[in-house]
CSV table of C-alpha atoms and ligand atoms in Angstrom, one decimal:
chain,number,residue,atom,x,y,z
A,1,MET,CA,3.7,9.4,-1.0
A,2,PRO,CA,4.9,6.9,-3.5
A,3,ALA,CA,8.4,6.9,-2.0
A,4,LEU,CA,7.2,4.9,1.1
A,5,GLU,CA,5.4,2.3,-1.2
A,6,GLN,CA,8.6,1.8,-3.0
A,7,LEU,CA,10.7,1.4,0.2
A,8,LEU,CA,8.2,-1.0,1.6
A,9,HIS,CA,8.5,-3.2,-1.3
A,10,SER,CA,12.2,-3.2,-1.3
A,11,THR,CA,11.9,-4.0,2.4
A,12,ALA,CA,9.7,-7.0,1.6
A,13,LEU,CA,12.5,-8.4,-0.6
A,14,GLY,CA,14.8,-8.2,2.5
A,15,ASP,CA,16.6,-5.0,1.4
A,16,GLU,CA,18.1,-3.8,4.7
A,17,GLN,CA,19.3,-0.6,3.3
A,18,ALA,CA,15.8,0.4,2.0
A,19,PHE,CA,14.6,-0.4,5.5
A,20,ALA,CA,17.0,1.9,7.1
A,21,THR,CA,15.7,4.5,4.8
A,22,LEU,CA,12.1,3.5,5.5
A,23,TYR,CA,13.0,4.0,9.2
A,24,ASP,CA,14.2,7.5,8.6
A,25,GLU,CA,11.1,8.3,6.8
A,26,ALA,CA,8.5,6.7,9.1
A,27,ALA,CA,10.1,6.5,12.6
A,28,PRO,CA,9.2,10.2,13.7
A,29,ARG,CA,5.7,9.5,12.5
A,30,VAL,CA,5.6,6.0,14.5
A,31,TYR,CA,7.3,7.3,17.4
A,32,GLY,CA,5.3,10.6,17.6
A,33,LEU,CA,2.1,8.7,17.5
A,34,CYS,CA,2.9,6.3,20.1
A,35,LEU,CA,4.2,8.9,22.4
A,36,ARG,CA,0.9,11.0,21.8
A,37,VAL,CA,-1.4,7.9,22.8
A,38,LEU,CA,0.9,6.7,25.6
A,39,ARG,CA,2.2,10.0,26.8
A,40,ASP,CA,5.4,8.3,28.2
A,41,PRO,CA,8.5,8.6,26.4
A,42,ALA,CA,9.9,5.2,27.8
A,43,GLN,CA,6.8,3.3,26.7
A,44,ALA,CA,6.5,5.1,23.5
A,45,GLU,CA,10.1,4.1,22.5
A,46,GLU,CA,9.4,0.5,23.4
A,47,VAL,CA,6.3,0.3,21.3
A,48,ALA,CA,7.8,2.3,18.4
A,49,GLN,CA,10.6,-0.4,18.3
A,50,GLU,CA,8.0,-3.3,18.3
A,51,VAL,CA,6.1,-1.6,15.6
A,52,LEU,CA,9.2,-0.8,13.3
A,53,VAL,CA,10.2,-4.4,13.7
A,54,GLU,CA,6.7,-5.6,12.9
A,55,ILE,CA,6.9,-3.3,9.8
A,56,TRP,CA,10.1,-5.1,8.7
A,57,ARG,CA,8.6,-8.5,9.4
A,58,ASN,CA,5.2,-8.1,7.6
A,59,ALA,CA,6.3,-5.6,4.8
A,60,THR,CA,5.8,-9.0,2.8
A,61,ARG,CA,2.0,-8.3,3.5
A,62,PHE,CA,1.7,-4.9,2.5
A,63,ASP,CA,-0.7,-4.4,-0.5
A,64,ALA,CA,-0.8,-1.3,-2.1
A,65,ARG,CA,-4.1,-2.3,-3.9
A,66,ARG,CA,-5.7,-2.0,-0.2
A,67,GLY,CA,-4.4,1.3,0.8
A,68,SER,CA,-1.6,3.4,1.1
A,69,ALA,CA,1.8,2.6,2.9
A,70,GLY,CA,1.3,5.7,5.3
A,71,ALA,CA,-2.1,4.1,6.3
A,72,TRP,CA,-0.7,0.7,6.6
A,73,ILE,CA,2.3,1.9,8.8
A,74,THR,CA,0.3,4.2,10.8
A,75,THR,CA,-2.6,1.6,11.6
A,76,ILE,CA,-0.1,-0.8,13.0
A,77,ALA,CA,1.4,2.0,15.2
A,78,HIS,CA,-1.7,3.0,16.3
A,79,ARG,CA,-3.0,-0.4,17.2
A,80,ARG,CA,-0.1,-1.2,19.1
A,81,ALA,CA,-0.2,1.8,21.0
A,82,VAL,CA,-3.8,1.4,21.9
A,83,ASP,CA,-3.2,-2.2,22.9
A,84,ARG,CA,-0.7,-1.0,25.3
A,85,VAL,CA,-2.8,1.7,26.7
A,86,ARG,CA,-5.6,-0.8,27.3
A,87,SER,CA,-3.3,-3.4,28.9
A,88,VAL,CA,-2.1,-0.6,31.3
A,89,GLN,CA,-5.6,0.2,32.2
A,90,ALA,CA,-6.3,-3.4,32.8
A,91,SER,CA,-3.7,-3.8,35.0
A,92,GLY,CA,-5.2,-0.8,37.3
A,93,GLU,CA,-3.4,2.2,36.4
A,94,ARG,CA,-6.2,3.8,34.7
A,95,GLU,CA,-7.3,6.4,37.0
A,96,ARG,CA,-4.0,7.6,37.7
A,97,ARG,CA,-3.3,8.1,33.9
A,98,THR,CA,-6.8,9.5,33.2
A,99,ALA,CA,-6.3,12.1,35.9
A,100,TYR,CA,-2.9,13.0,34.4
A,101,GLY,CA,-3.7,12.9,30.8
A,102,GLU,CA,-7.2,14.1,30.1
A,103,GLU,CA,-6.6,18.0,30.3
A,104,ALA,CA,-4.0,17.6,27.5
A,105,GLY,CA,-7.0,16.5,25.3
A,106,TYR,CA,-7.4,18.4,22.1
A,107,ASP,CA,-5.8,21.5,22.8
A,108,ALA,CA,-2.4,20.2,23.3
A,109,VAL,CA,-2.7,18.5,19.9
A,110,ALA,CA,-3.8,21.8,18.5
A,111,GLU,CA,-1.0,23.5,20.0
A,112,THR,CA,1.6,20.9,18.6
A,113,ALA,CA,0.0,21.0,15.3
A,114,ALA,CA,0.1,24.8,15.2
A,115,VAL,CA,3.9,25.1,15.5
A,116,ARG,CA,4.2,22.8,12.6
A,117,LEU,CA,3.5,24.6,9.4
A,118,GLU,CA,3.2,21.4,7.2
A,119,HIS,CA,0.5,20.1,9.6
A,120,ARG,CA,-1.7,23.1,9.1
A,121,GLN,CA,-3.8,21.2,6.7
A,122,VAL,CA,-4.9,18.5,9.2
A,123,ARG,CA,-5.5,21.0,11.8
A,124,ARG,CA,-7.5,23.2,9.4
A,125,CYS,CA,-9.7,20.0,8.5
A,126,LEU,CA,-10.2,19.2,12.2
A,127,GLN,CA,-11.8,22.6,12.4
A,128,THR,CA,-14.3,21.9,10.0
A,129,LEU,CA,-15.8,19.5,12.4
A,130,THR,CA,-18.4,20.1,15.0
A,131,GLU,CA,-17.2,20.7,18.4
A,132,LEU,CA,-18.7,17.3,19.5
A,133,GLN,CA,-17.3,15.4,16.4
A,134,ARG,CA,-13.9,16.8,17.1
A,135,GLN,CA,-14.0,15.8,20.7
A,136,ALA,CA,-14.9,12.4,19.8
A,137,VAL,CA,-12.6,11.7,17.2
A,138,THR,CA,-9.6,13.3,18.8
A,139,LEU,CA,-10.4,11.5,22.3
A,140,ALA,CA,-10.6,8.2,20.4
A,141,TYR,CA,-7.5,8.7,18.3
A,142,TYR,CA,-5.1,10.5,20.3
A,143,GLY,CA,-6.2,9.4,23.5
A,144,GLY,CA,-6.7,5.8,22.7
A,145,HIS,CA,-10.0,5.6,24.1
A,146,THR,CA,-12.9,3.2,23.1
A,147,TYR,CA,-16.0,4.6,22.1
A,148,ARG,CA,-17.5,3.8,25.3
A,149,GLN,CA,-14.9,5.7,27.3
A,150,VAL,CA,-15.5,8.5,25.1
A,151,ALA,CA,-19.0,8.5,25.8
A,152,SER,CA,-18.5,8.6,29.6
A,153,LEU,CA,-15.7,11.3,29.2
A,154,LEU,CA,-18.0,13.6,27.2
A,155,GLY,CA,-21.2,12.6,29.3
A,156,THR,CA,-23.1,11.7,25.8
A,157,ALA,CA,-24.9,8.6,24.7
A,158,VAL,CA,-23.0,5.6,23.5
A,159,PRO,CA,-24.9,5.6,20.0
A,160,THR,CA,-24.3,9.4,19.8
A,161,VAL,CA,-20.4,9.0,20.1
A,162,LYS,CA,-20.3,6.2,17.6
A,163,SER,CA,-22.2,8.2,14.9
A,164,ARG,CA,-20.3,11.5,15.7
A,165,ILE,CA,-16.9,9.7,15.1
A,166,ARG,CA,-18.0,8.5,11.9
A,167,ASP,CA,-19.4,11.8,10.7
A,168,GLY,CA,-16.3,13.6,11.9
A,169,LEU,CA,-14.2,11.2,9.9
A,170,LEU,CA,-16.1,11.4,6.9
A,171,LYS,CA,-15.9,15.4,7.1
A,172,LEU,CA,-12.1,15.0,7.7
A,173,ARG,CA,-12.0,12.6,4.7
A,174,ASP,CA,-13.8,15.2,2.4
A,175,CYS,CA,-11.8,18.1,3.8
A,176,LEU,CA,-8.4,16.4,3.0
A,177,GLU,CA,-9.3,14.9,-0.3
A,178,VAL,CA,-10.5,18.3,-1.5
A,179,ALA,CA,-7.1,19.7,-0.1
A,180,ARG,CA,-5.2,17.6,-1.9
B,1,MET,CA,-26.9,-7.1,14.2
B,2,THR,CA,-25.9,-5.9,10.7
B,3,ALA,CA,-26.9,-2.2,11.8
B,4,ASP,CA,-24.7,-2.6,14.7
B,5,VAL,CA,-21.6,-3.5,12.6
B,6,HIS,CA,-22.2,-0.6,10.4
B,7,ALA,CA,-22.5,1.9,13.3
B,8,LEU,CA,-19.0,0.6,14.5
B,9,ILE,CA,-17.1,1.2,11.3
B,10,GLY,CA,-16.2,4.7,12.4
B,11,PRO,CA,-15.1,3.9,15.9
B,12,TRP,CA,-13.3,0.9,14.4
B,13,ALA,CA,-11.3,3.2,12.1
B,14,VAL,CA,-9.8,5.0,15.0
B,15,ASP,CA,-9.2,1.7,16.9
B,16,ALA,CA,-11.9,2.6,19.5
B,17,VAL,CA,-13.5,-0.7,19.5
B,18,ASP,CA,-12.6,-3.9,21.7
B,19,ASP,CA,-11.1,-7.0,20.3
B,20,ASP,CA,-14.5,-8.8,19.7
B,21,GLU,CA,-16.0,-5.8,17.9
B,22,ARG,CA,-13.0,-5.3,15.9
B,23,ALA,CA,-13.3,-9.0,14.8
B,24,MET,CA,-17.0,-8.6,14.2
B,25,VAL,CA,-16.4,-5.3,11.9
B,26,GLU,CA,-13.5,-7.0,10.0
B,27,ARG,CA,-15.4,-10.1,9.2
B,28,HIS,CA,-18.2,-7.7,7.8
B,29,LEU,CA,-15.6,-5.7,5.8
B,30,ALA,CA,-14.4,-9.1,4.1
B,31,GLU,CA,-18.1,-9.6,2.9
B,32,CYS,CA,-19.5,-6.3,2.3
B,33,ASP,CA,-18.0,-4.3,-0.6
B,34,SER,CA,-19.4,-0.9,0.2
B,35,CYS,CA,-18.4,-0.9,3.7
B,36,ALA,CA,-15.0,-2.1,3.0
B,37,GLN,CA,-14.6,0.7,0.5
B,38,GLU,CA,-15.9,3.3,3.2
B,39,ALA,CA,-13.5,1.6,5.8
B,40,ALA,CA,-10.6,2.1,3.4
B,41,GLU,CA,-11.5,5.7,2.8
B,42,LEU,CA,-11.8,6.6,6.6
B,43,ARG,CA,-8.4,5.0,7.2
B,44,GLU,CA,-6.9,7.0,4.5
B,45,ALA,CA,-8.1,10.1,6.4
B,46,VAL,CA,-7.5,8.9,9.8
B,47,TRP,CA,-3.7,8.2,9.4
B,48,ARG,CA,-3.4,11.9,8.5
B,49,LEU,CA,-4.2,12.7,12.1
B,50,SER,CA,-0.7,11.5,12.8
B,51,ASP,CA,0.7,14.4,10.8
B,52,ALA,CA,0.1,16.5,14.0
B,53,THR,CA,2.1,14.4,16.4
B,54,ILE,CA,5.4,13.8,14.5
B,55,ALA,CA,8.2,13.7,16.9
B,56,ASP,CA,12.0,12.7,16.7
B,57,PRO,CA,12.5,9.5,18.4
B,58,PRO,CA,15.8,9.1,20.6
B,59,PRO,CA,18.6,8.4,18.1
B,60,ARG,CA,19.4,5.2,20.0
B,61,LEU,CA,16.2,3.8,18.6
B,62,ARG,CA,17.4,3.5,15.0
B,63,ALA,CA,20.3,1.3,15.5
B,64,ARG,CA,18.1,-0.9,17.9
B,65,VAL,CA,15.6,-1.2,15.4
B,66,LEU,CA,18.0,-1.9,12.4
B,67,HIS,CA,19.7,-4.5,14.6
B,68,ALA,CA,16.5,-6.4,15.6
B,69,ALA,CA,15.3,-6.3,12.2
B,70,SER,CA,18.5,-7.9,10.8
B,71,ARG,CA,17.8,-10.8,13.2
B,72,THR,CA,14.2,-11.0,12.4
B,73,ARG,CA,12.8,-13.5,9.6
B,74,GLN,CA,10.3,-11.8,7.5
B,75,SER,CA,6.8,-13.2,7.3
B,76,ALA,CA,5.7,-15.2,4.3
B,77,PRO,CA,3.4,-13.1,2.0
B,78,VAL,CA,-0.3,-13.8,2.3
B,79,PRO,CA,-1.3,-16.0,-0.7
B,80,GLU,CA,-3.6,-14.6,-3.0
B,81,PRO,CA,-7.2,-16.1,-2.6
B,82,GLU,CA,-7.6,-18.9,-4.9
B,83,PRO,CA,-9.9,-18.0,-7.8
B,84,GLU,CA,-13.1,-20.0,-7.7
B,85,ARG,CA,-12.4,-22.3,-10.4
B,86,ARG,CA,-8.8,-22.7,-11.0
B,87,PRO,CA,-7.8,-23.4,-14.7
B,88,GLU,CA,-5.3,-26.4,-15.3
B,89,PRO,CA,-1.8,-25.0,-15.2
B,90,LYS,CA,-1.0,-24.8,-18.8
B,91,ARG,CA,2.4,-24.0,-20.2
B,92,LEU,CA,2.7,-21.7,-23.1
B,93,ARG,CA,3.7,-23.8,-26.0
B,94,ARG,CA,7.3,-23.1,-27.4
B,95,HIS,CA,6.6,-22.3,-31.1
B,96,ARG,CA,9.2,-23.2,-33.7
B,97,GLY,CA,10.3,-20.5,-36.2
B,98,LEU,CA,9.4,-17.6,-34.0
B,99,PRO,CA,11.3,-14.5,-34.8
B,100,ARG,CA,14.4,-14.1,-32.7
B,101,LEU,CA,16.1,-11.1,-31.6
B,102,ARG,CA,18.8,-9.5,-33.6
B,103,LEU,CA,21.4,-7.1,-32.7
B,104,ALA,CA,19.9,-3.7,-33.4
B,105,LEU,CA,23.0,-2.4,-35.5
B,106,ALA,CA,21.1,-0.8,-38.2
B,107,ALA,CA,20.0,2.4,-36.4
B,108,GLY,CA,16.8,2.3,-38.8
B,109,ALA,CA,15.5,-0.5,-36.8
B,110,LEU,CA,15.9,1.3,-33.4
B,111,ALA,CA,14.4,4.4,-34.9
B,112,ALA,CA,11.6,2.7,-36.2
B,113,VAL,CA,10.6,1.2,-32.5
B,114,MET,CA,11.4,4.7,-31.2
B,115,ALA,CA,8.7,6.1,-33.4
B,116,VAL,CA,6.2,3.5,-32.1
B,117,VAL,CA,7.5,3.8,-28.4
B,118,GLY,CA,7.6,7.5,-28.7
B,119,GLY,CA,4.1,7.9,-29.5
B,120,LEU,CA,3.1,5.2,-26.6
B,121,VAL,CA,5.3,6.8,-23.9
B,122,THR,CA,2.8,9.0,-22.8
B,123,TRP,CA,0.9,5.9,-21.8
B,124,SER,CA,3.6,4.9,-19.2
B,125,VAL,CA,4.1,8.3,-18.0
B,126,MET,CA,0.7,9.0,-17.0
B,127,ARG,CA,0.6,6.1,-14.9
B,128,SER,CA,3.9,6.8,-13.0
B,129,GLN,CA,3.6,9.7,-10.8
B,130,GLU,CA,6.8,9.6,-8.8
B,131,PRO,CA,9.5,11.9,-9.5
B,132,GLY,CA,12.9,10.9,-10.6
B,133,ALA,CA,13.5,8.3,-13.3
B,134,THR,CA,10.3,7.8,-15.0
B,135,ASP,CA,9.3,4.8,-16.9
B,136,ALA,CA,9.8,6.9,-20.1
B,137,ASP,CA,13.5,7.6,-19.1
B,138,ARG,CA,14.2,3.8,-18.3
B,139,ILE,CA,12.6,2.7,-21.6
B,140,ALA,CA,14.6,5.3,-23.3
B,141,ALA,CA,17.7,4.0,-21.8
B,142,VAL,CA,17.1,0.3,-23.0
B,143,LEU,CA,16.2,1.4,-26.4
B,144,GLN,CA,19.6,3.3,-26.5
B,145,ALA,CA,21.8,0.5,-25.0
B,146,GLY,CA,24.8,-0.4,-26.9
B,147,ASP,CA,23.7,-4.0,-26.8
B,148,ALA,CA,20.0,-3.5,-27.7
B,149,GLU,CA,18.5,-6.3,-29.7
B,150,VAL,CA,15.2,-6.1,-31.5
B,151,GLY,CA,12.6,-8.7,-32.5
B,152,THR,CA,9.2,-8.0,-34.1
B,153,VAL,CA,6.4,-10.2,-34.9
B,154,THR,CA,3.0,-9.8,-36.5
B,155,ALA,CA,0.3,-11.0,-34.2
B,156,GLU,CA,-2.5,-13.3,-35.0
B,157,GLY,CA,-5.4,-11.1,-35.8
B,158,GLY,CA,-3.5,-8.2,-36.7
B,159,GLY,CA,-0.9,-5.7,-35.0
B,160,ASP,CA,2.5,-6.4,-33.8
B,161,VAL,CA,4.7,-7.0,-31.0
B,162,THR,CA,8.2,-5.6,-30.7
B,163,VAL,CA,10.8,-6.6,-28.2
B,164,VAL,CA,14.0,-4.7,-27.4
B,165,ARG,CA,16.1,-6.2,-25.2
B,166,SER,CA,19.6,-5.3,-23.3
B,167,GLU,CA,21.1,-8.2,-21.9
B,168,ALA,CA,23.7,-5.8,-19.9
B,169,MET,CA,20.7,-4.1,-18.3
B,170,ASP,CA,18.7,-7.3,-17.8
B,171,GLN,CA,15.8,-5.3,-19.0
B,172,ALA,CA,13.5,-5.4,-22.2
B,173,VAL,CA,10.8,-2.9,-23.5
B,174,VAL,CA,7.9,-4.8,-24.9
B,175,VAL,CA,5.8,-2.7,-27.5
B,176,VAL,CA,2.4,-3.9,-28.2
B,177,SER,CA,0.6,-2.1,-31.0
B,178,GLY,CA,-2.8,-2.4,-32.6
B,179,LEU,CA,-3.8,-6.0,-31.5
B,180,ALA,CA,-7.1,-7.2,-32.6
B,181,ALA,CA,-10.0,-5.6,-31.1
B,182,ILE,CA,-11.3,-7.2,-27.8
B,183,GLY,CA,-14.1,-6.3,-25.3
B,184,GLN,CA,-13.9,-4.6,-22.1
B,185,ASP,CA,-14.1,-8.0,-20.4
B,186,ARG,CA,-10.9,-9.1,-21.8
B,187,SER,CA,-7.1,-8.1,-21.3
B,188,TYR,CA,-4.0,-8.8,-23.3
B,189,GLN,CA,-1.5,-10.1,-21.1
B,190,VAL,CA,2.5,-10.4,-21.7
B,191,TRP,CA,4.2,-13.4,-20.4
B,192,MET,CA,7.9,-14.2,-20.1
B,193,VAL,CA,8.3,-18.0,-20.9
B,194,GLU,CA,11.1,-19.7,-18.8
B,195,PRO,CA,12.3,-23.2,-19.0
B,196,ASP,CA,10.3,-24.5,-16.3
B,197,GLY,CA,7.0,-22.3,-16.9
B,198,GLN,CA,5.9,-18.8,-17.4
B,199,VAL,CA,5.6,-15.5,-15.3
B,200,SER,CA,3.2,-12.7,-16.1
B,201,ALA,CA,5.2,-9.6,-17.2
B,202,GLY,CA,2.1,-7.4,-17.0
B,203,VAL,CA,-1.5,-7.2,-17.9
B,204,MET,CA,-2.9,-4.4,-20.2
B,205,ASP,CA,-6.0,-2.5,-19.3
B,206,PRO,CA,-9.2,-4.3,-20.4
B,207,GLY,CA,-10.1,-3.8,-24.0
B,208,GLU,CA,-6.6,-2.2,-24.5
B,209,ARG,CA,-4.8,-3.1,-27.6
B,210,SER,CA,-1.5,-1.1,-27.4
B,211,ALA,CA,0.8,-0.7,-24.7
B,212,THR,CA,4.5,-0.1,-23.8
B,213,MET,CA,6.2,-1.9,-21.1
B,214,LEU,CA,9.5,-2.4,-19.2
B,215,VAL,CA,10.4,-5.7,-18.1
B,216,SER,CA,13.3,-6.1,-15.7
B,217,GLY,CA,15.0,-9.2,-14.5
B,218,LEU,CA,14.7,-11.3,-17.5
B,219,GLY,CA,16.5,-14.1,-15.8
B,220,ASP,CA,16.7,-17.2,-18.4
B,221,ALA,CA,13.3,-16.1,-20.1
B,222,GLU,CA,13.3,-17.8,-23.6
B,223,LEU,CA,10.4,-16.1,-24.9
B,224,VAL,CA,8.3,-13.1,-24.6
B,225,GLY,CA,4.6,-13.9,-25.6
B,226,VAL,CA,1.1,-12.4,-25.6
B,227,THR,CA,-2.2,-14.0,-24.8
B,228,GLU,CA,-5.9,-12.9,-24.5
B,229,GLU,CA,-7.3,-13.3,-21.1
B,230,PRO,CA,-10.0,-12.3,-19.0
B,231,ALA,CA,-10.0,-8.6,-18.0
B,232,GLY,CA,-7.5,-8.2,-15.3
B,233,GLY,CA,-5.4,-11.2,-16.5
B,234,SER,CA,-4.8,-14.6,-15.3
B,235,GLU,CA,-2.4,-16.7,-13.2
B,236,VAL,CA,-1.5,-19.0,-15.9
B,237,PRO,CA,-2.4,-18.3,-19.5
B,238,THR,CA,-5.7,-19.7,-20.5
B,239,SER,CA,-5.4,-19.3,-24.3
B,240,PRO,CA,-2.6,-19.8,-26.8
B,241,LEU,CA,-0.3,-17.3,-28.0
B,242,VAL,CA,-1.3,-14.5,-30.3
B,243,ALA,CA,2.2,-13.3,-30.7
B,244,GLY,CA,5.5,-14.5,-29.4
B,245,VAL,CA,9.2,-13.4,-29.9
B,246,SER,CA,12.1,-15.7,-29.0
B,247,LEU,CA,14.8,-14.2,-26.8
B,248,GLN,CA,17.3,-16.8,-27.8
B,249,GLY,CA,20.1,-15.4,-29.9
C,301,ZN,ZN1,-21.9,-3.4,5.0
């Protein structure tokens, strides 16, 4: 999506109008991902705001040679959301959240994806993963868990989880690339 | 230790590592090209997982973000890593008697450029994949501008460099064609020479001898010049001009 790259470049030059357009393009992705990871609309809104302002502030540091604008933006959003999850966990709310959230797991994601025709591709590619690969990847990415937490949630050895995440992502990469 | 780092690249790509591990992975990526390559590819796959979670934020968020942005100072860009051995900043010497731009009143001159550019436009178009105004369209607009001026010079070692400028559009088309053959380890680079130094206007592909480029924002550039540089171009010219066209009327 070259449009995003261009909007980021204009934003880097202080173009507020370009940033407003960038907001319209990117905010649903940023907010949606925060919401999925944090599972709390108020916190998701707060973190999404931080992320989007950070995108404004650091647009000057986006380097298209190192990756796409979509990856750059989404990486910032995911890291911020995960940082928030971890600090919430550190402050002792972990048990409650885990109890509330875990059931949602992969199924909720699949369901959400199913109603969005344009997201069939990612969903289809997730289906090419083995059950364990898919669970490991989705618990880590959508659930914001560390690989150690994923191992204990799945009752699997830590080294196995590390390699399942990597193998799953490689499959995802191949599937998305072929489909492009 | 290294084996541990490699096993962490997958978890790192989905932020499933702790802060220490993240720092360790990123240190390794800065040093290991093959891991950096794999990490970049994983990142490009991972972000697509967010296709499945897109959701509309509350409408009030837009005004809040735009307001906060308007009051937030932007970061300074991260400086490019210094090259190992930095060449002495050199100024391109201004040559006397360089060909100057002339108003392209004679349709013949412009038609001749069109003939050259027309053949090379494919080169630009192939590299620009965005819809809408293509480089080809923008190049054509400069060539057809009412105030288009043309200057051509034969380059040292053969070939020519033609510059068509529209002052009103503040753009120029630079057509480089058939310069002396160079190896794959060298690139021709186009410069805009300004009163207080020069800026790169573009670097041609290694070994490439012909190209068409659109240059925007001419500012007070006095000269368009071409030099031969190491493949990928240089920050400052490291060799004398092989061709130059003066922009001063
Ligand atoms: Zn490595």
